[in-house]
Amino acid sequence: MKRPQHGGNLAWAAALAGCPPDLLLDFSASINPLGPPASALDAIQASLGQLRHYPDPSYATLRQTLGAVHQLPSEWILPGNGSAELLTWVCRELAQLDGVEVWTPAFGDYGRALRAFGAQVVPQRLASLEPAPLAPQFWGQPEDGTSLTPGCGDDSNAAPLAPQFWGEPERRKAAQGVLLNNPHNPTGQLFSVASLLPLLEQYALVVVDEAFMDFLPPAQQQSLILWVQRYPNLVILRSLTKFYSLPGLRLGYAVAHPERLERWQQWRDPWSVNGLAEPVTVAMLADSGFQQRTWDWLGGARSHLFRGLAQIPGLHPRLGAANFLLVHSDYSVTQLQTQLLQQHRILIRDCLSFPELGDDYFRVAVRTEAENQKLLEGLAAVSATLGTPYQE
């Protein structure tokens, strides 16, 4: 079976582990372990009778609900069959520009969607892979001669910082569009609003994937949604299924100028969002109790996991603001992953699909305290059998 490009491929992992998929402990997919919320499951149960009808092709109630959350008119919101569907349409628009800057390491579907439309991709590698919270920085020389001052993180949490960019000026000027995610996947780095706003004056189209932004409490979020009505060249992508733990439902949305979203509506298939999505979303977004429980849980759980990883010889976790941690490994991650599966039935996310990271990094979701402890014990046991970690 081919090695997966995404996390959460339990069929592949189960074949390697030699056990049924439901016996695996999955740290490869960054899904909220507290969900799905009961409110969502109740809404699904109550709406099963509606499956005999076609969904509303305008998604009026769904758009109104999402618009109310962000204090925007409903026409500024477009639901999709996961944010991955909406990524396809925004990449179709990006491909029409003269160059698209992609901050790397990057989610693999960015390159797939851009290449599908023949886009000219201009990769810009983030320099901040060391375990410290940094503003967006790129390999190369600073364009304005300023120095970089790292901020200070609180345990496992990477704080957003003011704008400080490194890069090759001639390459950055060649791109008319830019595609990034915030918090960044796979590093977990959180970019401040102040560091991103200048992009809106520099590029013809700015796309920010905020799939993991909901995991930050509202006061800590660095979303650009508040700026979308001021900048018609801004597109925000959001996921609902990670925070609410319903990836099988497939639901995301875009926030952008209504003319752009109407154009996407003409491109895509009718009824791309299923009939259960509307009642489930209405119920989930009203579930303030679940949202608060998630925010209360994540900080402590991530901190516990970060400290535990840092105590294992040869493993070096990176500070992050999302519900996952990127870890540099002095061991071969392929070996580490295989032995974890076969000996402990635990799946971690290798980073082989990120060319900049390769076999030296892995990513783990933050799960419950008991599950995190099982991961730490498994990693400690396996790493002890792999010999002395490589030291540069």
CSV table of C-alpha atoms in Angstrom, one decimal, residues 67-286:
chain,number,residue,atom,x,y,z
A,67,GLY,CA,-21.8,35.4,8.6
A,68,ALA,CA,-23.3,36.2,12.0
A,69,VAL,CA,-20.2,34.6,13.7
A,70,HIS,CA,-17.9,36.9,11.8
A,71,GLN,CA,-20.2,39.9,11.7
A,72,LEU,CA,-20.3,39.8,7.9
A,73,PRO,CA,-23.2,39.8,5.4
A,74,SER,CA,-23.9,36.3,4.2
A,75,GLU,CA,-22.8,36.9,0.7
A,76,TRP,CA,-19.2,37.3,2.0
A,77,ILE,CA,-19.2,33.6,3.0
A,78,LEU,CA,-19.2,30.5,0.8
A,79,PRO,CA,-19.4,27.0,2.4
A,80,GLY,CA,-17.5,24.2,0.7
A,81,ASN,CA,-17.1,20.4,0.8
A,82,GLY,CA,-14.2,20.9,3.2
A,83,SER,CA,-11.8,23.8,2.8
A,84,ALA,CA,-9.9,21.6,0.3
A,85,GLU,CA,-12.7,22.1,-2.2
A,86,LEU,CA,-12.4,25.9,-1.9
A,87,LEU,CA,-8.6,25.7,-2.1
A,88,THR,CA,-9.1,24.3,-5.6
A,89,TRP,CA,-11.1,27.3,-6.7
A,90,VAL,CA,-8.8,29.9,-5.2
A,91,CYS,CA,-5.8,28.1,-6.8
A,92,ARG,CA,-7.6,28.4,-10.2
A,93,GLU,CA,-7.5,32.2,-9.6
A,94,LEU,CA,-4.0,32.2,-8.3
A,95,ALA,CA,-2.8,30.3,-11.4
A,96,GLN,CA,-3.9,33.2,-13.6
A,97,LEU,CA,-1.3,35.5,-11.9
A,98,ASP,CA,2.4,35.8,-12.8
A,99,GLY,CA,3.8,33.7,-10.1
A,100,VAL,CA,2.4,32.5,-6.7
A,101,GLU,CA,4.6,32.7,-3.6
A,102,VAL,CA,4.1,29.7,-1.3
A,103,TRP,CA,5.6,29.7,2.2
A,104,THR,CA,7.3,26.4,2.7
A,105,PRO,CA,7.3,23.8,4.2
A,106,ALA,CA,3.7,23.8,3.0
A,107,PHE,CA,0.6,21.7,3.1
A,108,GLY,CA,0.9,19.3,0.1
A,109,ASP,CA,-2.4,20.1,-1.4
A,110,TYR,CA,-1.3,23.7,-2.1
A,111,GLY,CA,1.2,22.4,-4.7
A,112,ARG,CA,-1.2,19.9,-6.0
A,113,ALA,CA,-4.0,22.4,-6.6
A,114,LEU,CA,-1.7,25.0,-8.1
A,115,ARG,CA,0.0,22.6,-10.5
A,116,ALA,CA,-3.5,21.3,-11.6
A,117,PHE,CA,-4.1,24.8,-13.1
A,118,GLY,CA,-0.5,25.3,-14.4
A,119,ALA,CA,0.5,27.9,-11.8
A,120,GLN,CA,4.1,29.2,-11.6
A,121,VAL,CA,5.0,28.4,-8.0
A,122,VAL,CA,7.7,30.5,-6.2
A,123,PRO,CA,8.6,28.7,-3.0
A,124,GLN,CA,9.8,30.8,0.0
A,125,ARG,CA,11.3,28.7,2.7
A,126,LEU,CA,10.6,29.7,6.3
A,127,ALA,CA,13.8,29.9,8.3
A,128,SER,CA,12.1,29.3,11.7
A,129,LEU,CA,12.3,25.6,12.1
A,130,GLU,CA,14.3,25.8,15.4
A,131,PRO,CA,12.3,25.5,18.6
A,132,ALA,CA,11.6,29.3,19.1
A,133,PRO,CA,8.6,31.5,18.2
A,134,LEU,CA,9.4,33.7,15.3
A,135,ALA,CA,7.7,36.1,13.0
A,136,PRO,CA,7.6,35.1,9.3
A,137,GLN,CA,11.3,34.8,8.2
A,138,PHE,CA,12.8,33.4,5.0
A,139,TRP,CA,16.2,32.0,4.1
A,140,GLY,CA,18.3,34.7,2.6
A,141,GLN,CA,19.3,38.3,3.5
A,142,PRO,CA,17.1,40.9,5.1
A,143,GLU,CA,15.8,43.3,2.6
A,144,ASP,CA,15.9,46.3,4.9
A,145,GLY,CA,19.0,45.5,7.0
A,146,THR,CA,17.1,45.2,10.2
A,147,SER,CA,18.0,42.6,12.8
A,148,LEU,CA,15.7,39.9,14.0
A,149,THR,CA,14.7,39.7,17.7
A,150,PRO,CA,13.0,36.4,18.7
A,151,GLY,CA,10.1,36.6,21.0
A,152,CYS,CA,9.6,34.5,24.1
A,153,GLY,CA,7.1,31.6,24.1
A,154,ASP,CA,5.2,30.4,27.1
A,155,ASP,CA,6.1,26.7,27.4
A,156,SER,CA,4.7,25.1,24.3
A,157,ASN,CA,2.9,28.2,22.9
A,158,ALA,CA,4.5,30.3,20.1
A,159,ALA,CA,3.4,33.9,20.5
A,160,PRO,CA,2.8,36.1,17.4
A,161,LEU,CA,5.4,38.7,16.6
A,162,ALA,CA,5.8,41.9,14.6
A,163,PRO,CA,6.7,41.7,10.9
A,164,GLN,CA,10.3,40.6,10.2
A,165,PHE,CA,10.8,39.1,6.7
A,166,TRP,CA,13.9,37.5,5.2
A,167,GLY,CA,14.1,36.5,1.6
A,168,GLU,CA,15.5,36.9,-1.9
A,169,PRO,CA,14.2,40.3,-3.1
A,170,GLU,CA,14.2,39.4,-6.8
A,171,ARG,CA,12.2,36.2,-6.2
A,172,ARG,CA,9.7,37.8,-3.9
A,173,LYS,CA,9.0,40.6,-6.4
A,174,ALA,CA,8.4,38.0,-9.1
A,175,ALA,CA,5.2,36.7,-7.6
A,176,GLN,CA,1.8,38.4,-7.9
A,177,GLY,CA,0.0,36.1,-5.5
A,178,VAL,CA,0.8,34.6,-2.1
A,179,LEU,CA,-0.6,31.5,-0.4
A,180,LEU,CA,0.1,30.7,3.3
A,181,ASN,CA,-1.5,29.3,6.4
A,182,ASN,CA,-1.8,30.7,9.8
A,183,PRO,CA,-1.2,29.1,12.2
A,184,HIS,CA,1.4,27.5,9.9
A,185,ASN,CA,1.3,23.8,9.2
A,186,PRO,CA,3.5,21.9,9.9
A,187,THR,CA,5.5,24.2,12.2
A,188,GLY,CA,2.7,25.6,14.3
A,189,GLN,CA,4.1,29.1,14.0
A,190,LEU,CA,1.5,31.9,14.5
A,191,PHE,CA,1.9,35.0,12.4
A,192,SER,CA,0.7,38.3,13.8
A,193,VAL,CA,-1.9,40.3,12.0
A,194,ALA,CA,0.6,43.2,11.8
A,195,SER,CA,3.1,40.9,10.0
A,196,LEU,CA,0.5,39.9,7.3
A,197,LEU,CA,-1.2,43.2,6.6
A,198,PRO,CA,1.6,44.6,4.4
A,199,LEU,CA,1.1,41.6,2.0
A,200,LEU,CA,-2.3,43.1,1.1
A,201,GLU,CA,-0.6,46.1,-0.4
A,202,GLN,CA,2.1,44.1,-2.1
A,203,TYR,CA,0.2,41.3,-3.9
A,204,ALA,CA,-2.7,41.1,-6.3
A,205,LEU,CA,-4.2,38.2,-4.4
A,206,VAL,CA,-3.5,37.1,-0.8
A,207,VAL,CA,-4.8,33.7,0.4
A,208,VAL,CA,-4.6,32.8,4.1
A,209,ASP,CA,-5.6,29.3,5.1
A,210,GLU,CA,-6.8,29.6,8.7
A,211,ALA,CA,-7.7,26.0,9.2
A,212,PHE,CA,-6.3,25.8,12.7
A,213,MET,CA,-7.2,29.4,13.9
A,214,ASP,CA,-10.2,28.2,15.9
A,215,PHE,CA,-7.9,26.4,18.3
A,216,LEU,CA,-6.8,29.7,19.7
A,217,PRO,CA,-9.1,31.5,22.2
A,218,PRO,CA,-10.7,34.6,20.5
A,219,ALA,CA,-8.4,37.0,22.3
A,220,GLN,CA,-5.3,35.3,20.9
A,221,GLN,CA,-6.4,34.7,17.3
A,222,GLN,CA,-4.6,36.5,14.6
A,223,SER,CA,-7.3,36.3,11.9
A,224,LEU,CA,-7.5,38.6,8.9
A,225,ILE,CA,-11.2,38.1,8.5
A,226,LEU,CA,-11.9,41.6,9.9
A,227,TRP,CA,-10.0,43.0,7.0
A,228,VAL,CA,-11.7,41.2,4.2
A,229,GLN,CA,-14.2,44.0,3.4
A,230,ARG,CA,-11.4,46.5,3.1
A,231,TYR,CA,-9.3,44.4,0.8
A,232,PRO,CA,-11.0,42.7,-2.2
A,233,ASN,CA,-7.7,40.9,-2.9
A,234,LEU,CA,-7.9,38.9,0.4
A,235,VAL,CA,-9.3,35.4,0.6
A,236,ILE,CA,-9.6,33.5,3.9
A,237,LEU,CA,-10.1,29.7,4.1
A,238,ARG,CA,-11.5,28.1,7.2
A,239,SER,CA,-12.1,24.5,8.3
A,240,LEU,CA,-14.9,23.4,10.8
A,241,THR,CA,-14.1,19.7,10.9
A,242,LYS,CA,-10.7,19.9,12.7
A,243,PHE,CA,-11.9,21.9,15.7
A,244,TYR,CA,-15.3,20.0,16.0
A,245,SER,CA,-13.7,16.6,15.2
A,246,LEU,CA,-15.9,15.8,12.1
A,247,PRO,CA,-13.5,15.3,9.2
A,248,GLY,CA,-15.8,12.7,7.7
A,249,LEU,CA,-18.5,15.3,7.3
A,250,ARG,CA,-16.3,17.5,5.0
A,251,LEU,CA,-17.2,21.1,5.8
A,252,GLY,CA,-15.2,24.4,5.4
A,253,TYR,CA,-15.9,27.9,4.1
A,254,ALA,CA,-14.2,30.8,2.4
A,255,VAL,CA,-14.5,34.5,3.3
A,256,ALA,CA,-14.0,36.8,0.4
A,257,HIS,CA,-15.5,39.5,-1.8
A,258,PRO,CA,-19.0,38.4,-3.0
A,259,GLU,CA,-18.1,38.8,-6.7
A,260,ARG,CA,-15.2,36.3,-6.3
A,261,LEU,CA,-17.4,33.8,-4.4
A,262,GLU,CA,-20.2,34.1,-7.0
A,263,ARG,CA,-17.6,33.2,-9.7
A,264,TRP,CA,-16.6,30.1,-7.7
A,265,GLN,CA,-20.3,29.1,-7.4
A,266,GLN,CA,-20.5,29.1,-11.2
A,267,TRP,CA,-17.4,26.9,-11.5
A,268,ARG,CA,-18.3,24.1,-9.1
A,269,ASP,CA,-20.7,21.3,-9.0
A,270,PRO,CA,-24.2,21.9,-7.6
A,271,TRP,CA,-24.9,20.7,-4.1
A,272,SER,CA,-21.3,20.3,-3.2
A,273,VAL,CA,-22.1,20.7,0.5
A,274,ASN,CA,-24.2,17.8,1.9
A,275,GLY,CA,-27.6,18.2,3.6
A,276,LEU,CA,-26.4,17.4,7.1
A,277,ALA,CA,-23.8,20.2,7.1
A,278,GLU,CA,-26.3,23.0,7.7
A,279,PRO,CA,-28.0,21.8,10.9
A,280,VAL,CA,-24.7,20.5,12.3
A,281,THR,CA,-22.9,23.8,11.7
A,282,VAL,CA,-25.7,25.8,13.3
A,283,ALA,CA,-25.6,23.5,16.3
A,284,MET,CA,-21.8,23.5,16.7
A,285,LEU,CA,-21.3,27.2,16.3
A,286,ALA,CA,-23.9,27.8,19.1
